[in-house]
mmCIF file of C-alpha atoms in Angstrom:
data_model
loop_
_atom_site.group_PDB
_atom_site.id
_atom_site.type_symbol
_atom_site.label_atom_id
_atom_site.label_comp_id
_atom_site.label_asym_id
_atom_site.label_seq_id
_atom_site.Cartn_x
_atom_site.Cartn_y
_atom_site.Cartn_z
ATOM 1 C CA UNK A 1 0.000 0.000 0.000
ATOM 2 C CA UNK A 2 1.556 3.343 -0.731
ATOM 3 C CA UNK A 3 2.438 5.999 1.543
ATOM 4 C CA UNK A 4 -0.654 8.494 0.669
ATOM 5 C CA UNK A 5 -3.054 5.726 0.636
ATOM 6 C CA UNK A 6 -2.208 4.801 4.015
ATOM 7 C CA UNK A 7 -2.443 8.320 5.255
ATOM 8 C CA UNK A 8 -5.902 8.467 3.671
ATOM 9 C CA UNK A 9 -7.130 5.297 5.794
ATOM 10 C CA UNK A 10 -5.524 5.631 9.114
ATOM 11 C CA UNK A 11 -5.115 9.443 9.592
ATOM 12 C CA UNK A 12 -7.099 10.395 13.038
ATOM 13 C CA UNK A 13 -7.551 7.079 13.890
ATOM 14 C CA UNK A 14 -5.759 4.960 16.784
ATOM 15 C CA UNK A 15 -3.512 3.330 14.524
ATOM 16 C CA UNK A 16 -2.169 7.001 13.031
ATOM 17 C CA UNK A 17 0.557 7.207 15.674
ATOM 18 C CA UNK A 18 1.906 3.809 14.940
ATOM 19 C CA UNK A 19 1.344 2.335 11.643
ATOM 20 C CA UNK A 20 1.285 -1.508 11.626
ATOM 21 C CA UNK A 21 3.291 -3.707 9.412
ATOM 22 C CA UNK A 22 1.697 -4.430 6.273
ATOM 23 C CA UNK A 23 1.174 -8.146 7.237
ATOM 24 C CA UNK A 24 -0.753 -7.256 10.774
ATOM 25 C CA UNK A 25 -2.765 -4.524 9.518
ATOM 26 C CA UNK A 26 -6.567 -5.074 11.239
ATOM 27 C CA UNK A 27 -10.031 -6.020 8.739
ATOM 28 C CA UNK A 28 -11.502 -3.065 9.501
ATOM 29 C CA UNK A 29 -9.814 -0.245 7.165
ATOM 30 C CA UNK A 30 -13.300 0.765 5.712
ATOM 31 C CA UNK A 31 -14.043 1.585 8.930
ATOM 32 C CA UNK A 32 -11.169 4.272 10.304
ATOM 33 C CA UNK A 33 -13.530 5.456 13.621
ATOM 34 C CA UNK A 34 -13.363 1.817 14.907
ATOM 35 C CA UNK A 35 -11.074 0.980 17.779
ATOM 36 C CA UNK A 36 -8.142 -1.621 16.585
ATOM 37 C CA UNK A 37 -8.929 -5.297 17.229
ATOM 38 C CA UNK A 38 -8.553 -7.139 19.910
ATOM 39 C CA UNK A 39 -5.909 -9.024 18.349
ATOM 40 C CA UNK A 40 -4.075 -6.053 17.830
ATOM 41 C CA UNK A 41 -4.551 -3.889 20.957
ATOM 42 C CA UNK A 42 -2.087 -2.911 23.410
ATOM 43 C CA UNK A 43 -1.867 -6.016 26.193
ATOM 44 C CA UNK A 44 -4.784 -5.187 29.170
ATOM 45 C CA UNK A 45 -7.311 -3.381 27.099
ATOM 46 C CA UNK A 46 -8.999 -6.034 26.921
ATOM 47 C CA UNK A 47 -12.524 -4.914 26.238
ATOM 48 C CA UNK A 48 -16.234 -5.530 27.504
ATOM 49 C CA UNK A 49 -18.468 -6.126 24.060
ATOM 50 C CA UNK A 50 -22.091 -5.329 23.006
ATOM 51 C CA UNK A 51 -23.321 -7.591 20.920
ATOM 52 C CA UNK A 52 -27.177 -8.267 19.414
ATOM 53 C CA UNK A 53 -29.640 -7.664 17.170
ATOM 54 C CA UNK A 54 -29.802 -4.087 15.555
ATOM 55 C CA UNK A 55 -32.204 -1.690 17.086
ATOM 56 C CA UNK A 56 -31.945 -3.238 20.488
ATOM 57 C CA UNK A 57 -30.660 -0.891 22.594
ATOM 58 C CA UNK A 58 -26.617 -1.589 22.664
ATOM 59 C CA UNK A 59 -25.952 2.236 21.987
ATOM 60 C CA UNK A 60 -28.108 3.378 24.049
ATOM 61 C CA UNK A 61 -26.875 1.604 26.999
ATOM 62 C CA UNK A 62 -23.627 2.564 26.483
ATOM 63 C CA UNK A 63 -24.133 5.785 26.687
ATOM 64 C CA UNK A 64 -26.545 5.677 29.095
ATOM 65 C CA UNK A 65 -23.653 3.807 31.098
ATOM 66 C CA UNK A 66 -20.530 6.042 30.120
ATOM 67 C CA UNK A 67 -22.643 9.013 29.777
ATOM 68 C CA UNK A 68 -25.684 9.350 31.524
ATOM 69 C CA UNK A 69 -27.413 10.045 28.183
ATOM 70 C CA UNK A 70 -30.002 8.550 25.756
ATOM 71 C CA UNK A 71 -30.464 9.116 22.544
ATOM 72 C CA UNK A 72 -34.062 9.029 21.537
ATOM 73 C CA UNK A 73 -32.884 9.301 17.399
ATOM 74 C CA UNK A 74 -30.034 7.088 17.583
ATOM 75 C CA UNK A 75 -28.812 5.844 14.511
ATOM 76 C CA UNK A 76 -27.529 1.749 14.477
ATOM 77 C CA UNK A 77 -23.780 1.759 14.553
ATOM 78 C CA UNK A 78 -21.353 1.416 11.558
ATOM 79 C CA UNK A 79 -18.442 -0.574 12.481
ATOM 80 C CA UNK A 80 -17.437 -0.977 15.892
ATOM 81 C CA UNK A 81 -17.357 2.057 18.650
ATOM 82 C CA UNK A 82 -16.473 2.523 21.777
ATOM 83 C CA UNK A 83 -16.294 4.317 25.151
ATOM 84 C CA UNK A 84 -14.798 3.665 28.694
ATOM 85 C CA UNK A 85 -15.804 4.600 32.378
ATOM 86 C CA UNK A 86 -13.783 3.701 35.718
ATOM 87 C CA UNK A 87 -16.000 2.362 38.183
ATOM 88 C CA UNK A 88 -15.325 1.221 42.089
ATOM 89 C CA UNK A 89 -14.865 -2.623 42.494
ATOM 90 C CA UNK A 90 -12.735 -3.934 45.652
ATOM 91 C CA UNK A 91 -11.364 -0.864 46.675
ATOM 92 C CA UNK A 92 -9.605 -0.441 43.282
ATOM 93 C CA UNK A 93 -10.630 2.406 40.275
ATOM 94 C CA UNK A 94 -10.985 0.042 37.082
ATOM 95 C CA UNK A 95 -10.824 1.376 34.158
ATOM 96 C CA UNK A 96 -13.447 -0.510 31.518
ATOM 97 C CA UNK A 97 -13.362 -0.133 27.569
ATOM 98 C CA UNK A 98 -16.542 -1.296 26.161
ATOM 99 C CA UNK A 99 -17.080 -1.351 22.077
ATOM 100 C CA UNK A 100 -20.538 -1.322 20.780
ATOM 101 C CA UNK A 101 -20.888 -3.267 17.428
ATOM 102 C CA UNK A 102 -22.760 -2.739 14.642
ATOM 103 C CA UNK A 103 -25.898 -5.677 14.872
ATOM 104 C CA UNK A 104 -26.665 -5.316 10.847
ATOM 105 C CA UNK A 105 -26.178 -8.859 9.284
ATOM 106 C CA UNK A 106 -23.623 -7.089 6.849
ATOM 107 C CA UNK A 107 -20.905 -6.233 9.172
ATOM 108 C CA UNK A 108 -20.738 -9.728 10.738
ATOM 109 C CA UNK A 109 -17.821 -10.701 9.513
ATOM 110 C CA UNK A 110 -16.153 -7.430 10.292
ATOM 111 C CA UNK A 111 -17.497 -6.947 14.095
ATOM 112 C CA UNK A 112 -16.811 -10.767 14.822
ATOM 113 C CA UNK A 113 -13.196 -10.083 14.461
ATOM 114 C CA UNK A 114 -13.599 -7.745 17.643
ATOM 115 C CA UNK A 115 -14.780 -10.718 19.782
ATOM 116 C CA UNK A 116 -11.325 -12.472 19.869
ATOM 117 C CA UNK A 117 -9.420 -12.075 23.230
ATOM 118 C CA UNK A 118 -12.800 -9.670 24.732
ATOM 119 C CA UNK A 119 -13.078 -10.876 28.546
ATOM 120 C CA UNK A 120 -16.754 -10.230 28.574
ATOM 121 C CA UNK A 121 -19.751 -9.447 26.454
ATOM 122 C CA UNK A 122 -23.579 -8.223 27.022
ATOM 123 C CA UNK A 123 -25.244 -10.137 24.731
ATOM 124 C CA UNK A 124 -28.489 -7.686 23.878
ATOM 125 C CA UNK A 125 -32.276 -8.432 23.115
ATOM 126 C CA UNK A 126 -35.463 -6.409 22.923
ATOM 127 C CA UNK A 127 -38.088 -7.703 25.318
ATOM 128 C CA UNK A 128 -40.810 -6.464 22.922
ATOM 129 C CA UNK A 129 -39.278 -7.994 19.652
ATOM 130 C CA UNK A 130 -39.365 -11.927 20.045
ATOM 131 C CA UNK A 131 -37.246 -11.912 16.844
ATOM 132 C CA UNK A 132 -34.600 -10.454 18.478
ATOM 133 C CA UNK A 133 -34.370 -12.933 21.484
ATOM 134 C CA UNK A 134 -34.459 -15.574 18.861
ATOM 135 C CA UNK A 135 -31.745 -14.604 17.196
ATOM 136 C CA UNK A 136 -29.886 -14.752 20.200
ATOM 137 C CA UNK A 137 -28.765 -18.099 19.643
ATOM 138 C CA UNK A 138 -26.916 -17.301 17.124
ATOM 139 C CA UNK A 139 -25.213 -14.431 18.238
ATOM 140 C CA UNK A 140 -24.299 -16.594 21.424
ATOM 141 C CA UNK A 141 -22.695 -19.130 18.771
ATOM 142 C CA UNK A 142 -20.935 -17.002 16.739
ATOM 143 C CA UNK A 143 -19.902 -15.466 20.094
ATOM 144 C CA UNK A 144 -18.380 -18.488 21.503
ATOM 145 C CA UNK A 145 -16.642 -19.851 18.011
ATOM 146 C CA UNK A 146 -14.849 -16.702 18.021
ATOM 147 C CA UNK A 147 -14.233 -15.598 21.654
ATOM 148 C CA UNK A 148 -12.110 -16.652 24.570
ATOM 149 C CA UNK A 149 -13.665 -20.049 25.622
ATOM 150 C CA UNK A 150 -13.634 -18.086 29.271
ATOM 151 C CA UNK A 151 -15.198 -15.054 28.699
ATOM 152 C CA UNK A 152 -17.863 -14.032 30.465
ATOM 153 C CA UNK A 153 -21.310 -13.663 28.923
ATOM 154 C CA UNK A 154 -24.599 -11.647 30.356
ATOM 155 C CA UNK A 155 -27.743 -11.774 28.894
ATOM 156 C CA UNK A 156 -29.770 -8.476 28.644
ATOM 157 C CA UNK A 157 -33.389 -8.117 27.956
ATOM 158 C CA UNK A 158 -33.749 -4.194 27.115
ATOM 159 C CA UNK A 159 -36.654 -1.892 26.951
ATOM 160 C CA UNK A 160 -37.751 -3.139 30.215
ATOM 161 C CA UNK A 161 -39.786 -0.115 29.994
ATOM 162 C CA UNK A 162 -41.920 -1.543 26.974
ATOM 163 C CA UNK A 163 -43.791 -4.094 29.625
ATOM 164 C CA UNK A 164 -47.416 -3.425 27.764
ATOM 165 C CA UNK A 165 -45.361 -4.403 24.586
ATOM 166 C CA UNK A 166 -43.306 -7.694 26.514
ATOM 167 C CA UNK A 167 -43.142 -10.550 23.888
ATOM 168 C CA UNK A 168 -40.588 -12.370 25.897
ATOM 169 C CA UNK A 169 -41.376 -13.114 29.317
ATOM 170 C CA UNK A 170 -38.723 -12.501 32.369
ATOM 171 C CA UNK A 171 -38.739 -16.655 33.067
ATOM 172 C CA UNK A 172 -38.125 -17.866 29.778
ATOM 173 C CA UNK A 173 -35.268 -15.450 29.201
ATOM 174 C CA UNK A 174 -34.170 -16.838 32.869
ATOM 175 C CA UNK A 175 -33.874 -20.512 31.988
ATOM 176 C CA UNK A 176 -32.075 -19.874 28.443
ATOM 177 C CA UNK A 177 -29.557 -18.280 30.464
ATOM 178 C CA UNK A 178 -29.117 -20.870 33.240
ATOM 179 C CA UNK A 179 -29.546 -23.691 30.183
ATOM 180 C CA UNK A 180 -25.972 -22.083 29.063
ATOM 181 C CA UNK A 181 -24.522 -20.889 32.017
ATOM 182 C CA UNK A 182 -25.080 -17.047 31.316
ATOM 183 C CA UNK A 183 -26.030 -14.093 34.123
ATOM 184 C CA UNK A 184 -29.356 -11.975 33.262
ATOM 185 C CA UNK A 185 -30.705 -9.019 33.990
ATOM 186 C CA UNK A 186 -33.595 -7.088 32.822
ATOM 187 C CA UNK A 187 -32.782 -3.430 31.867
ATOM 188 C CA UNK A 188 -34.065 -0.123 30.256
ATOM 189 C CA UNK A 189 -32.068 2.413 28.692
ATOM 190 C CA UNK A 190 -34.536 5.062 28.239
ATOM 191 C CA UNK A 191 -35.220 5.264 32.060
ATOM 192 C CA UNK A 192 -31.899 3.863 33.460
ATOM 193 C CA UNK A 193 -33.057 0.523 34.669
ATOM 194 C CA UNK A 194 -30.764 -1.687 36.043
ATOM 195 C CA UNK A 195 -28.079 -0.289 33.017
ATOM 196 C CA UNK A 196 -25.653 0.599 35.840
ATOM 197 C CA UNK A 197 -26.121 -2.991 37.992
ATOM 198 C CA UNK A 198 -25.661 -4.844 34.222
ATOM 199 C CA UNK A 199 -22.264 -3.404 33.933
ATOM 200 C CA UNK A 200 -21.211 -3.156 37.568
ATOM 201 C CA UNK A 201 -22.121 -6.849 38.010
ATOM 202 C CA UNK A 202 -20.241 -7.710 34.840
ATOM 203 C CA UNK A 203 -17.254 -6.227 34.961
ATOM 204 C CA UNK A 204 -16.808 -6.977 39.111
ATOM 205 C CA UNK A 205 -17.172 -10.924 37.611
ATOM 206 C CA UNK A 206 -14.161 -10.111 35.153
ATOM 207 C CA UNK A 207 -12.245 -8.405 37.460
ATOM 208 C CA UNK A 208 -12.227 -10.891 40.532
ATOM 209 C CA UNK A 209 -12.382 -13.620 37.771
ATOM 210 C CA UNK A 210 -8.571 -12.270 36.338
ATOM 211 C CA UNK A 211 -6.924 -10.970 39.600
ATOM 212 C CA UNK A 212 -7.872 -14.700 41.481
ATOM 213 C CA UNK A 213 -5.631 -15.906 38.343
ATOM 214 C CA UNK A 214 -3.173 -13.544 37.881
ATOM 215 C CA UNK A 215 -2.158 -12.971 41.782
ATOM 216 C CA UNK A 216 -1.006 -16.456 42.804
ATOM 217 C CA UNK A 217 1.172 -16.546 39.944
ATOM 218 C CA UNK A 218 3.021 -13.429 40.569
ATOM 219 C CA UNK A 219 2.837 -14.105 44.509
ATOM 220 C CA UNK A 220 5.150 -17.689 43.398
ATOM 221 C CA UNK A 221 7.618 -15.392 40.884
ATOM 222 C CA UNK A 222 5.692 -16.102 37.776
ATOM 223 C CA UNK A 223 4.851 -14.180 35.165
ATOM 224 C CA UNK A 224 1.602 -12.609 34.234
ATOM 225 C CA UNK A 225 -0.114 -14.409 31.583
ATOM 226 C CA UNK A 226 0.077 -12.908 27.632
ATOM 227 C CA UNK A 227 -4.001 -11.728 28.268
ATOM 228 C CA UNK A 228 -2.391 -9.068 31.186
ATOM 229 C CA UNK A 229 -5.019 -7.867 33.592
ATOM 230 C CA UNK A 230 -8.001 -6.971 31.130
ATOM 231 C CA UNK A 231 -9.079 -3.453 33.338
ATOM 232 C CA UNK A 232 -6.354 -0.959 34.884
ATOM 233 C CA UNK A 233 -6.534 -1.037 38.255
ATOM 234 C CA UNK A 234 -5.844 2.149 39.544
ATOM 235 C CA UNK A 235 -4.826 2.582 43.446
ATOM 236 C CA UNK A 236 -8.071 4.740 45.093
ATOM 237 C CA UNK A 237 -6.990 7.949 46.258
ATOM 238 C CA UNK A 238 -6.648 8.778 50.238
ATOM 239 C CA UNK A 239 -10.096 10.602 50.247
ATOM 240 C CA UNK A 240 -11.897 7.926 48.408
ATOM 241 C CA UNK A 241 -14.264 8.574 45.980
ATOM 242 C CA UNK A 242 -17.823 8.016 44.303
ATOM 243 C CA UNK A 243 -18.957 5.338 42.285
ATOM 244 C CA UNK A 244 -17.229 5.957 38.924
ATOM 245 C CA UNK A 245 -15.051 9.087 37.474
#
């Protein structure tokens, strides 16, 4: 690839300060806003994903997480993005990077390369849509041929707020996720339901999950393993602090 064609792809993006070799450079060129892949990200950002259906909701909670906002006129996501928020877990400031991909049947190929070497995903559906929880199977498939067989998964029914409108009831959802040995919760992104339990609950599973593996081997002289800690720990300060920063 020549010099000005590079330029053209990768200027403004995360891989503008340090260009890749040729051989390593990521699937996702047609898509310069997108954070690199997994496979190519800097050892312990090691992300949280949002996968499902489109026009479920993944946006939305993500900035309704990160941001406090929602977006009534949000449009469904091109690519992959992302945004990150340090919450409180243990007495430590972790610092999470969660990427929102696109749910269109066209990017598949493209957003399924972010999966690889993720240490947890929420794994979307619309409680009013039936479709969409139907369709979860197959997003928990292609989920589990491509990621980490140890990541950890949570099911999310969104739009909790649509009750008059449920087509999937709470106990059905329930024993899908106990049948393959996911955590669920129930949330709403329009009226903040639950959206900041869903991530706190997920990402303090990660967390304890990696530092109950990584600790006794650096507590005997070994080294930490090539996945690194997958959230920066951060020591709290002396006058403590709130939930998140």
């Amino acid at each position: 690839m020549a010099s000005d064609e590079y330029d053209f792809l990768f200027k403004g993006t995360l891989l503008d300060h340090k260009p890749l070799p040729l051989r390593l450079k990521p699937p996702v060129i047609s898509f310069p806003r997108s954070p690199t892949p997994v496979a190519f990200a800097p050892r312990g950002d090691r992300p949280i994903v949002l996968i499902g259906d489109s026009g479920v909701g993944k946006s939305n909670l993500l900035s309704r997480f990160t941001r406090n906002e929602f977006n009534m006129d949000s449009k469904s996501t091109i690519g992959v993005e992302f945004a990150t928020r340090s919450i409180q877990v243990d007495s430590k400031t972790i610092k999470a990077q969660i990427w929102d991909t696109a749910g269109q049947e066209r990017y598949r190929a493209i957003t399924s390369a972010y999966y690889r070497g993720a240490v947890g995903a929420l794994l979307v559906y619309d409680i009013s849509k039936h479709i969409t929880y139907e369709n979860v199977t197959r997003w928990l498939k292609e989920l589990r041929d491509h990621a980490d067989s140890n990541i950890v998964i949570m099911l999310v029914g969104n739009k909790s707020d649509l009750r008059h409108l449920r087509a999937v009831t709470t106990d059905e959802a329930k024993a899908f996720a106990a049948e393959n040995h996911l955590s669920f919760i129930e949330t709403s992104a329009l009226d903040a339901s639950n959206v900041e339990l869903a991530f706190q609950n997920i990402l303090t599973e990660i967390y304890r999950i990696v530092s109950s593996k990584v600790l006794p081997e650096n507590e005997h002289g070994g080294s930490i393993p090539d996945r690194g800690i997958p959230l920066s720990d951060q020591p709290k300060n002396d006058q403590g602090g709130g939930k998140c920063c």
